[in-house]
């Protein structure tokens, strides 16, 4: 179907008020997305008390006492404190039919709990404005990727526009743009244990927070509290590695330089090369990031 035909078909099946409401929701979503992108790229000093409080809550969810906290100024500086923590390969063994003997590492429990949380949050998303379109895709084909207002006008459901324009866009900026390249830069030092990324997990946290704030989801109180723990971490600190007794936490970077992604429709950014490098941590480490 051509673009003009899509637009006409959408106008034929979507009431004007429904389309107007979707546009209003999208404009509000842009502001929330910007807020979470700012958290993901923040270079203000960590809120150590707030981060430790929420990390303690996450430990308690998995029947662990409050750990000792070891703060470091960069992921590279953390390396000497990570001996014995599990890698992704180790965690993978705990989801296989034949599990290793003994008790799973804390990181395995956190990963499983986070997977359950994502499922529960997804199940709580329901609102008629999210799927107003009766425009059908061809079987097996994805929704078209268009500028957001054009997508809504063409009949792409608001649910899909929010997925592309918030979750996927923030992932492009924060995961593809920063934590994955920084992790790759650390690979020269050996296999890195499983980590979580604090502020740069705002891509999924911001998406679920947006659905709640716009009235598209009603999370169960326990799930909302769990999401709030992760949201506070995204507002408070950088990467972290959970050990049974010690949790290693990274300060936020001192400098992050970005530029718009060429051709991006959703405010995506990428590391800006030149001028001292795109990222500098508080110990002076400047990882070389490859696009």
PDB file of C-alpha atoms in Angstrom:
ATOM      1  CA  UNK A   1       0.000   0.000   0.000  1.00  0.00           C
ATOM      2  CA  UNK A   2       1.378   3.407  -0.944  1.00  0.00           C
ATOM      3  CA  UNK A   3       1.741   6.181   1.642  1.00  0.00           C
ATOM      4  CA  UNK A   4      -1.245   8.223   0.297  1.00  0.00           C
ATOM      5  CA  UNK A   5      -3.371   5.080   0.282  1.00  0.00           C
ATOM      6  CA  UNK A   6      -2.353   4.287   3.892  1.00  0.00           C
ATOM      7  CA  UNK A   7      -3.301   7.796   4.976  1.00  0.00           C
ATOM      8  CA  UNK A   8      -6.701   7.625   3.293  1.00  0.00           C
ATOM      9  CA  UNK A   9      -7.403   4.176   4.727  1.00  0.00           C
ATOM     10  CA  UNK A  10      -6.517   5.417   8.206  1.00  0.00           C
ATOM     11  CA  UNK A  11      -8.843   8.394   7.906  1.00  0.00           C
ATOM     12  CA  UNK A  12     -11.614   6.073   6.804  1.00  0.00           C
ATOM     13  CA  UNK A  13     -11.386   3.855   9.898  1.00  0.00           C
ATOM     14  CA  UNK A  14     -10.058   6.075  12.732  1.00  0.00           C
ATOM     15  CA  UNK A  15     -12.403   8.729  14.147  1.00  0.00           C
ATOM     16  CA  UNK A  16     -10.917  12.229  14.126  1.00  0.00           C
ATOM     17  CA  UNK A  17     -11.114  12.484  17.927  1.00  0.00           C
ATOM     18  CA  UNK A  18      -9.215   9.214  18.324  1.00  0.00           C
ATOM     19  CA  UNK A  19      -6.446  10.464  16.038  1.00  0.00           C
ATOM     20  CA  UNK A  20      -6.366  13.796  17.891  1.00  0.00           C
ATOM     21  CA  UNK A  21      -6.104  11.948  21.210  1.00  0.00           C
ATOM     22  CA  UNK A  22      -3.219   9.818  19.892  1.00  0.00           C
ATOM     23  CA  UNK A  23      -1.361  12.953  18.814  1.00  0.00           C
ATOM     24  CA  UNK A  24      -1.875  14.500  22.272  1.00  0.00           C
ATOM     25  CA  UNK A  25      -0.559  11.333  23.908  1.00  0.00           C
ATOM     26  CA  UNK A  26       2.464  11.363  21.617  1.00  0.00           C
ATOM     27  CA  UNK A  27       3.313  14.979  22.445  1.00  0.00           C
ATOM     28  CA  UNK A  28       3.201  14.127  26.162  1.00  0.00           C
ATOM     29  CA  UNK A  29       5.332  11.039  25.503  1.00  0.00           C
ATOM     30  CA  UNK A  30       8.029  13.191  23.863  1.00  0.00           C
ATOM     31  CA  UNK A  31       8.454  15.162  27.086  1.00  0.00           C
ATOM     32  CA  UNK A  32       8.743  12.019  29.217  1.00  0.00           C
ATOM     33  CA  UNK A  33      11.197  10.503  26.740  1.00  0.00           C
ATOM     34  CA  UNK A  34      13.354  13.644  26.952  1.00  0.00           C
ATOM     35  CA  UNK A  35      13.294  13.432  30.750  1.00  0.00           C
ATOM     36  CA  UNK A  36      14.565   9.842  30.711  1.00  0.00           C
ATOM     37  CA  UNK A  37      17.173  10.559  28.064  1.00  0.00           C
ATOM     38  CA  UNK A  38      18.493  13.310  30.331  1.00  0.00           C
ATOM     39  CA  UNK A  39      18.756  10.817  33.201  1.00  0.00           C
ATOM     40  CA  UNK A  40      20.547   8.363  30.927  1.00  0.00           C
ATOM     41  CA  UNK A  41      23.119  10.963  29.889  1.00  0.00           C
ATOM     42  CA  UNK A  42      23.486  12.742  33.244  1.00  0.00           C
ATOM     43  CA  UNK A  43      26.980  13.688  34.377  1.00  0.00           C
ATOM     44  CA  UNK A  44      26.040  14.979  37.828  1.00  0.00           C
ATOM     45  CA  UNK A  45      27.627  13.125  40.760  1.00  0.00           C
ATOM     46  CA  UNK A  46      25.797  10.004  41.848  1.00  0.00           C
ATOM     47  CA  UNK A  47      23.173  10.125  44.569  1.00  0.00           C
ATOM     48  CA  UNK A  48      25.003   7.517  46.617  1.00  0.00           C
ATOM     49  CA  UNK A  49      22.522   7.346  49.476  1.00  0.00           C
ATOM     50  CA  UNK A  50      19.581   6.933  47.101  1.00  0.00           C
ATOM     51  CA  UNK A  51      21.380   4.291  45.031  1.00  0.00           C
ATOM     52  CA  UNK A  52      22.435   2.290  48.089  1.00  0.00           C
ATOM     53  CA  UNK A  53      18.896   2.392  49.471  1.00  0.00           C
ATOM     54  CA  UNK A  54      17.391   0.942  46.272  1.00  0.00           C
ATOM     55  CA  UNK A  55      20.171  -1.592  45.788  1.00  0.00           C
ATOM     56  CA  UNK A  56      19.537  -2.779  49.336  1.00  0.00           C
ATOM     57  CA  UNK A  57      15.848  -3.166  48.418  1.00  0.00           C
ATOM     58  CA  UNK A  58      16.788  -5.261  45.366  1.00  0.00           C
ATOM     59  CA  UNK A  59      19.039  -7.451  47.526  1.00  0.00           C
ATOM     60  CA  UNK A  60      16.172  -7.876  50.010  1.00  0.00           C
ATOM     61  CA  UNK A  61      13.828  -8.998  47.210  1.00  0.00           C
ATOM     62  CA  UNK A  62      16.164 -11.940  46.777  1.00  0.00           C
ATOM     63  CA  UNK A  63      16.588 -12.696  50.483  1.00  0.00           C
ATOM     64  CA  UNK A  64      20.040 -11.137  50.769  1.00  0.00           C
ATOM     65  CA  UNK A  65      21.154  -8.744  53.497  1.00  0.00           C
ATOM     66  CA  UNK A  66      22.412  -5.254  52.752  1.00  0.00           C
ATOM     67  CA  UNK A  67      25.822  -5.562  51.094  1.00  0.00           C
ATOM     68  CA  UNK A  68      28.914  -3.466  51.567  1.00  0.00           C
ATOM     69  CA  UNK A  69      29.157  -0.889  48.808  1.00  0.00           C
ATOM     70  CA  UNK A  70      32.352  -0.222  46.908  1.00  0.00           C
ATOM     71  CA  UNK A  71      32.146   2.917  44.795  1.00  0.00           C
ATOM     72  CA  UNK A  72      34.520   3.393  41.872  1.00  0.00           C
ATOM     73  CA  UNK A  73      35.006   6.179  39.356  1.00  0.00           C
ATOM     74  CA  UNK A  74      34.791   4.162  36.133  1.00  0.00           C
ATOM     75  CA  UNK A  75      33.941   0.677  34.852  1.00  0.00           C
ATOM     76  CA  UNK A  76      37.648   0.129  34.209  1.00  0.00           C
ATOM     77  CA  UNK A  77      38.460   0.967  37.815  1.00  0.00           C
ATOM     78  CA  UNK A  78      35.891  -1.625  38.902  1.00  0.00           C
ATOM     79  CA  UNK A  79      37.715  -4.521  37.216  1.00  0.00           C
ATOM     80  CA  UNK A  80      39.979  -5.354  40.149  1.00  0.00           C
ATOM     81  CA  UNK A  81      36.901  -5.755  42.378  1.00  0.00           C
ATOM     82  CA  UNK A  82      35.009  -8.169  40.141  1.00  0.00           C
ATOM     83  CA  UNK A  83      36.944 -11.388  40.644  1.00  0.00           C
ATOM     84  CA  UNK A  84      34.647 -14.366  41.085  1.00  0.00           C
ATOM     85  CA  UNK A  85      31.464 -12.676  39.872  1.00  0.00           C
ATOM     86  CA  UNK A  86      29.519 -14.640  37.240  1.00  0.00           C
ATOM     87  CA  UNK A  87      29.689 -14.019  33.493  1.00  0.00           C
ATOM     88  CA  UNK A  88      26.756 -14.426  31.105  1.00  0.00           C
ATOM     89  CA  UNK A  89      27.925 -17.962  30.354  1.00  0.00           C
ATOM     90  CA  UNK A  90      27.642 -18.892  34.020  1.00  0.00           C
ATOM     91  CA  UNK A  91      24.147 -17.393  34.298  1.00  0.00           C
ATOM     92  CA  UNK A  92      23.103 -19.272  31.175  1.00  0.00           C
ATOM     93  CA  UNK A  93      23.767 -22.573  32.940  1.00  0.00           C
ATOM     94  CA  UNK A  94      21.175 -21.702  35.574  1.00  0.00           C
ATOM     95  CA  UNK A  95      18.369 -21.553  33.006  1.00  0.00           C
ATOM     96  CA  UNK A  96      19.233 -24.883  31.404  1.00  0.00           C
ATOM     97  CA  UNK A  97      17.216 -28.046  32.224  1.00  0.00           C
ATOM     98  CA  UNK A  98      20.239 -29.489  34.078  1.00  0.00           C
ATOM     99  CA  UNK A  99      21.255 -26.769  36.485  1.00  0.00           C
ATOM    100  CA  UNK A 100      24.583 -26.686  38.345  1.00  0.00           C
ATOM    101  CA  UNK A 101      24.618 -27.943  41.933  1.00  0.00           C
ATOM    102  CA  UNK A 102      24.326 -25.491  44.771  1.00  0.00           C
ATOM    103  CA  UNK A 103      22.688 -22.092  45.107  1.00  0.00           C
ATOM    104  CA  UNK A 104      22.440 -19.774  42.088  1.00  0.00           C
ATOM    105  CA  UNK A 105      24.473 -16.568  42.247  1.00  0.00           C
ATOM    106  CA  UNK A 106      22.674 -13.380  43.180  1.00  0.00           C
ATOM    107  CA  UNK A 107      23.025 -12.051  39.632  1.00  0.00           C
ATOM    108  CA  UNK A 108      21.028 -15.061  38.389  1.00  0.00           C
ATOM    109  CA  UNK A 109      18.229 -14.321  40.856  1.00  0.00           C
ATOM    110  CA  UNK A 110      18.185 -10.642  39.876  1.00  0.00           C
ATOM    111  CA  UNK A 111      18.043 -11.487  36.177  1.00  0.00           C
ATOM    112  CA  UNK A 112      15.168 -13.928  36.726  1.00  0.00           C
ATOM    113  CA  UNK A 113      13.303 -11.416  38.875  1.00  0.00           C
ATOM    114  CA  UNK A 114      13.775  -8.722  36.253  1.00  0.00           C
ATOM    115  CA  UNK A 115      12.424 -11.033  33.545  1.00  0.00           C
ATOM    116  CA  UNK A 116       9.328 -11.691  35.654  1.00  0.00           C
ATOM    117  CA  UNK A 117       8.910  -7.963  36.244  1.00  0.00           C
ATOM    118  CA  UNK A 118       8.990  -7.207  32.513  1.00  0.00           C
ATOM    119  CA  UNK A 119       6.326  -9.841  31.905  1.00  0.00           C
ATOM    120  CA  UNK A 120       4.089  -8.491  34.672  1.00  0.00           C
ATOM    121  CA  UNK A 121       4.434  -4.916  33.431  1.00  0.00           C
ATOM    122  CA  UNK A 122       3.608  -5.968  29.866  1.00  0.00           C
ATOM    123  CA  UNK A 123       0.517  -7.810  31.074  1.00  0.00           C
ATOM    124  CA  UNK A 124      -0.746  -4.665  32.830  1.00  0.00           C
ATOM    125  CA  UNK A 125      -0.699  -2.500  29.689  1.00  0.00           C
ATOM    126  CA  UNK A 126      -4.216  -2.052  28.339  1.00  0.00           C
ATOM    127  CA  UNK A 127      -6.027   0.999  26.981  1.00  0.00           C
ATOM    128  CA  UNK A 128      -8.334   1.500  23.972  1.00  0.00           C
ATOM    129  CA  UNK A 129      -6.268   4.435  22.708  1.00  0.00           C
ATOM    130  CA  UNK A 130      -3.222   2.193  22.246  1.00  0.00           C
ATOM    131  CA  UNK A 131      -4.758   0.113  19.457  1.00  0.00           C
ATOM    132  CA  UNK A 132      -7.372   2.262  17.736  1.00  0.00           C
ATOM    133  CA  UNK A 133      -6.372   1.287  14.219  1.00  0.00           C
ATOM    134  CA  UNK A 134      -8.152  -1.313  12.170  1.00  0.00           C
ATOM    135  CA  UNK A 135      -5.547  -0.860   9.466  1.00  0.00           C
ATOM    136  CA  UNK A 136      -4.043  -4.289   8.877  1.00  0.00           C
ATOM    137  CA  UNK A 137      -0.469  -5.196   8.134  1.00  0.00           C
ATOM    138  CA  UNK A 138       0.401  -7.722   5.530  1.00  0.00           C
ATOM    139  CA  UNK A 139       0.992 -11.021   7.299  1.00  0.00           C
ATOM    140  CA  UNK A 140       4.563 -11.363   8.508  1.00  0.00           C
ATOM    141  CA  UNK A 141       5.477  -7.745   7.824  1.00  0.00           C
ATOM    142  CA  UNK A 142       6.324  -5.195  10.528  1.00  0.00           C
ATOM    143  CA  UNK A 143       4.580  -1.864  10.933  1.00  0.00           C
ATOM    144  CA  UNK A 144       6.126   0.819   8.745  1.00  0.00           C
ATOM    145  CA  UNK A 145       8.761   3.046  10.326  1.00  0.00           C
ATOM    146  CA  UNK A 146       7.679   6.641   9.748  1.00  0.00           C
ATOM    147  CA  UNK A 147       7.983  10.016  11.484  1.00  0.00           C
ATOM    148  CA  UNK A 148       5.633   9.748  14.495  1.00  0.00           C
ATOM    149  CA  UNK A 149       2.869  12.133  13.447  1.00  0.00           C
ATOM    150  CA  UNK A 150       2.917  10.725   9.931  1.00  0.00           C
ATOM    151  CA  UNK A 151       2.770   7.206  11.381  1.00  0.00           C
ATOM    152  CA  UNK A 152      -0.302   8.041  13.460  1.00  0.00           C
ATOM    153  CA  UNK A 153      -1.943   9.732  10.491  1.00  0.00           C
ATOM    154  CA  UNK A 154      -1.219   6.647   8.391  1.00  0.00           C
ATOM    155  CA  UNK A 155      -2.975   4.400  10.923  1.00  0.00           C
ATOM    156  CA  UNK A 156      -0.008   2.905  12.784  1.00  0.00           C
ATOM    157  CA  UNK A 157      -1.304   2.142  16.317  1.00  0.00           C
ATOM    158  CA  UNK A 158      -0.152   4.421  19.110  1.00  0.00           C
ATOM    159  CA  UNK A 159       1.239   1.341  20.909  1.00  0.00           C
ATOM    160  CA  UNK A 160       3.658   0.769  18.028  1.00  0.00           C
ATOM    161  CA  UNK A 161       4.570   4.457  17.721  1.00  0.00           C
ATOM    162  CA  UNK A 162       5.431   4.516  21.437  1.00  0.00           C
ATOM    163  CA  UNK A 163       7.507   1.361  21.074  1.00  0.00           C
ATOM    164  CA  UNK A 164       9.485   2.787  18.167  1.00  0.00           C
ATOM    165  CA  UNK A 165       9.648   6.354  19.428  1.00  0.00           C
ATOM    166  CA  UNK A 166      10.367   5.786  23.128  1.00  0.00           C
ATOM    167  CA  UNK A 167      11.675   2.330  23.988  1.00  0.00           C
ATOM    168  CA  UNK A 168      13.587   1.704  20.761  1.00  0.00           C
ATOM    169  CA  UNK A 169      14.782   5.302  20.448  1.00  0.00           C
ATOM    170  CA  UNK A 170      16.113   5.392  24.021  1.00  0.00           C
ATOM    171  CA  UNK A 171      17.775   2.028  23.471  1.00  0.00           C
ATOM    172  CA  UNK A 172      19.515   3.410  20.380  1.00  0.00           C
ATOM    173  CA  UNK A 173      20.799   6.376  22.392  1.00  0.00           C
ATOM    174  CA  UNK A 174      21.763   4.662  25.650  1.00  0.00           C
ATOM    175  CA  UNK A 175      22.457   0.992  24.911  1.00  0.00           C
ATOM    176  CA  UNK A 176      23.686   1.017  21.317  1.00  0.00           C
ATOM    177  CA  UNK A 177      25.225   4.455  21.783  1.00  0.00           C
ATOM    178  CA  UNK A 178      26.952   4.030  25.136  1.00  0.00           C
ATOM    179  CA  UNK A 179      26.904   1.013  27.387  1.00  0.00           C
ATOM    180  CA  UNK A 180      27.432  -1.606  24.678  1.00  0.00           C
ATOM    181  CA  UNK A 181      30.429   0.248  23.153  1.00  0.00           C
ATOM    182  CA  UNK A 182      31.884   0.908  26.620  1.00  0.00           C
ATOM    183  CA  UNK A 183      31.480  -2.776  27.457  1.00  0.00           C
ATOM    184  CA  UNK A 184      33.204  -3.650  24.173  1.00  0.00           C
ATOM    185  CA  UNK A 185      36.080  -1.322  25.082  1.00  0.00           C
ATOM    186  CA  UNK A 186      36.498  -3.266  28.329  1.00  0.00           C
ATOM    187  CA  UNK A 187      36.739  -6.586  26.481  1.00  0.00           C
ATOM    188  CA  UNK A 188      40.470  -5.991  26.051  1.00  0.00           C
ATOM    189  CA  UNK A 189      40.794  -6.710  29.785  1.00  0.00           C
ATOM    190  CA  UNK A 190      39.034 -10.099  29.613  1.00  0.00           C
ATOM    191  CA  UNK A 191      35.509 -11.438  30.055  1.00  0.00           C
ATOM    192  CA  UNK A 192      33.348  -9.015  31.978  1.00  0.00           C
ATOM    193  CA  UNK A 193      30.969 -10.303  34.661  1.00  0.00           C
ATOM    194  CA  UNK A 194      27.252  -9.605  34.373  1.00  0.00           C
ATOM    195  CA  UNK A 195      26.469  -5.971  35.143  1.00  0.00           C
ATOM    196  CA  UNK A 196      23.506  -3.689  35.211  1.00  0.00           C
ATOM    197  CA  UNK A 197      23.840  -0.201  33.831  1.00  0.00           C
ATOM    198  CA  UNK A 198      22.073   2.175  36.188  1.00  0.00           C
ATOM    199  CA  UNK A 199      21.244   5.391  34.352  1.00  0.00           C
ATOM    200  CA  UNK A 200      21.649   3.792  30.932  1.00  0.00           C
ATOM    201  CA  UNK A 201      18.843   1.301  31.610  1.00  0.00           C
ATOM    202  CA  UNK A 202      16.474   4.244  31.188  1.00  0.00           C
ATOM    203  CA  UNK A 203      15.420   2.874  27.800  1.00  0.00           C
ATOM    204  CA  UNK A 204      13.139   0.210  29.307  1.00  0.00           C
ATOM    205  CA  UNK A 205      12.469   1.957  32.629  1.00  0.00           C
ATOM    206  CA  UNK A 206      11.370   5.145  30.884  1.00  0.00           C
ATOM    207  CA  UNK A 207       9.058   3.204  28.569  1.00  0.00           C
ATOM    208  CA  UNK A 208       7.180   1.493  31.415  1.00  0.00           C
ATOM    209  CA  UNK A 209       7.142   4.702  33.449  1.00  0.00           C
ATOM    210  CA  UNK A 210       5.626   6.536  30.487  1.00  0.00           C
ATOM    211  CA  UNK A 211       2.862   3.952  30.075  1.00  0.00           C
ATOM    212  CA  UNK A 212       1.979   4.376  33.736  1.00  0.00           C
ATOM    213  CA  UNK A 213       2.088   8.177  33.711  1.00  0.00           C
ATOM    214  CA  UNK A 214      -0.073   8.431  30.590  1.00  0.00           C
ATOM    215  CA  UNK A 215      -2.675   6.093  32.078  1.00  0.00           C
ATOM    216  CA  UNK A 216      -2.023   3.182  29.725  1.00  0.00           C
ATOM    217  CA  UNK A 217      -1.006   0.736  32.459  1.00  0.00           C
ATOM    218  CA  UNK A 218      -2.071  -0.065  35.993  1.00  0.00           C
ATOM    219  CA  UNK A 219       0.697  -2.045  37.611  1.00  0.00           C
ATOM    220  CA  UNK A 220       0.142  -4.134  40.685  1.00  0.00           C
ATOM    221  CA  UNK A 221       1.541  -2.354  43.765  1.00  0.00           C
ATOM    222  CA  UNK A 222       4.374  -4.862  44.196  1.00  0.00           C
ATOM    223  CA  UNK A 223       5.363  -4.528  40.534  1.00  0.00           C
ATOM    224  CA  UNK A 224       5.145  -0.737  40.701  1.00  0.00           C
ATOM    225  CA  UNK A 225       7.422  -0.725  43.741  1.00  0.00           C
ATOM    226  CA  UNK A 226       9.901  -2.997  41.951  1.00  0.00           C
ATOM    227  CA  UNK A 227       9.885  -0.713  38.898  1.00  0.00           C
ATOM    228  CA  UNK A 228      10.448   2.266  41.202  1.00  0.00           C
ATOM    229  CA  UNK A 229      13.585   0.619  42.607  1.00  0.00           C
ATOM    230  CA  UNK A 230      15.058   0.402  39.106  1.00  0.00           C
ATOM    231  CA  UNK A 231      13.863   3.898  38.233  1.00  0.00           C
ATOM    232  CA  UNK A 232      15.613   5.337  41.276  1.00  0.00           C
ATOM    233  CA  UNK A 233      18.832   3.588  40.258  1.00  0.00           C
ATOM    234  CA  UNK A 234      18.556   5.111  36.786  1.00  0.00           C
ATOM    235  CA  UNK A 235      18.252   8.531  38.420  1.00  0.00           C
ATOM    236  CA  UNK A 236      21.090   7.888  40.861  1.00  0.00           C
ATOM    237  CA  UNK A 237      24.134   6.027  39.553  1.00  0.00           C
ATOM    238  CA  UNK A 238      26.043   4.322  36.799  1.00  0.00           C
ATOM    239  CA  UNK A 239      26.876   0.647  36.323  1.00  0.00           C
ATOM    240  CA  UNK A 240      26.744  -1.879  39.160  1.00  0.00           C
ATOM    241  CA  UNK A 241      27.817  -5.448  39.825  1.00  0.00           C
ATOM    242  CA  UNK A 242      25.997  -7.395  42.575  1.00  0.00           C
ATOM    243  CA  UNK A 243      28.129  -9.739  44.652  1.00  0.00           C
ATOM    244  CA  UNK A 244      26.851 -11.724  47.602  1.00  0.00           C
ATOM    245  CA  UNK A 245      28.679  -9.543  50.105  1.00  0.00           C
ATOM    246  CA  UNK A 246      29.909  -6.537  48.108  1.00  0.00           C
ATOM    247  CA  UNK A 247      28.112  -4.487  45.478  1.00  0.00           C
ATOM    248  CA  UNK A 248      30.439  -2.560  43.180  1.00  0.00           C
ATOM    249  CA  UNK A 249      28.864   0.679  41.915  1.00  0.00           C
ATOM    250  CA  UNK A 250      30.229   3.128  39.352  1.00  0.00           C
ATOM    251  CA  UNK A 251      29.934   6.895  39.577  1.00  0.00           C
ATOM    252  CA  UNK A 252      28.262   8.624  36.667  1.00  0.00           C
ATOM    253  CA  UNK A 253      30.634   9.868  33.953  1.00  0.00           C
ATOM    254  CA  UNK A 254      32.147  13.320  34.228  1.00  0.00           C
ATOM    255  CA  UNK A 255      31.601  14.120  30.541  1.00  0.00           C
ATOM    256  CA  UNK A 256      29.284  12.762  27.856  1.00  0.00           C
ATOM    257  CA  UNK A 257      29.309  14.374  24.414  1.00  0.00           C
ATOM    258  CA  UNK A 258      26.561  13.525  21.931  1.00  0.00           C
ATOM    259  CA  UNK A 259      25.248  14.484  18.540  1.00  0.00           C
ATOM    260  CA  UNK A 260      21.943  13.694  16.820  1.00  0.00           C
ATOM    261  CA  UNK A 261      21.696  10.423  14.908  1.00  0.00           C
ATOM    262  CA  UNK A 262      21.449  11.404  11.235  1.00  0.00           C
ATOM    263  CA  UNK A 263      17.948  10.800   9.950  1.00  0.00           C
ATOM    264  CA  UNK A 264      16.548   9.993  13.395  1.00  0.00           C
ATOM    265  CA  UNK A 265      12.911  10.931  13.974  1.00  0.00           C
ATOM    266  CA  UNK A 266      12.805  10.336  17.720  1.00  0.00           C
ATOM    267  CA  UNK A 267      15.561  12.431  19.243  1.00  0.00           C
ATOM    268  CA  UNK A 268      18.132   9.641  19.086  1.00  0.00           C
ATOM    269  CA  UNK A 269      21.710  10.625  19.860  1.00  0.00           C
ATOM    270  CA  UNK A 270      25.085   8.953  19.425  1.00  0.00           C
ATOM    271  CA  UNK A 271      28.579   9.552  20.870  1.00  0.00           C
ATOM    272  CA  UNK A 272      30.238  12.591  19.341  1.00  0.00           C
ATOM    273  CA  UNK A 273      33.771  11.839  18.247  1.00  0.00           C
ATOM    274  CA  UNK A 274      36.632  14.321  18.561  1.00  0.00           C
ATOM    275  CA  UNK A 275      37.247  16.968  21.181  1.00  0.00           C
ATOM    276  CA  UNK A 276      38.637  14.603  23.832  1.00  0.00           C
ATOM    277  CA  UNK A 277      36.349  11.674  23.115  1.00  0.00           C
ATOM    278  CA  UNK A 278      32.639  11.152  23.732  1.00  0.00           C
ATOM    279  CA  UNK A 279      32.888   9.847  27.308  1.00  0.00           C
ATOM    280  CA  UNK A 280      35.217  10.669  30.167  1.00  0.00           C
ATOM    281  CA  UNK A 281      34.888   9.080  33.584  1.00  0.00           C
ATOM    282  CA  UNK A 282      35.842  10.701  36.868  1.00  0.00           C
ATOM    283  CA  UNK A 283      39.190   8.909  37.034  1.00  0.00           C
ATOM    284  CA  UNK A 284      40.119  10.288  33.606  1.00  0.00           C
ATOM    285  CA  UNK A 285      39.371   7.091  31.647  1.00  0.00           C
ATOM    286  CA  UNK A 286      38.250   7.824  28.100  1.00  0.00           C
ATOM    287  CA  UNK A 287      37.134   4.598  26.406  1.00  0.00           C
ATOM    288  CA  UNK A 288      37.483   4.445  22.645  1.00  0.00           C
ATOM    289  CA  UNK A 289      33.954   3.942  21.361  1.00  0.00           C
ATOM    290  CA  UNK A 290      33.366   2.485  17.916  1.00  0.00           C
ATOM    291  CA  UNK A 291      30.114   3.302  16.177  1.00  0.00           C
TER     292      UNK A 291
END
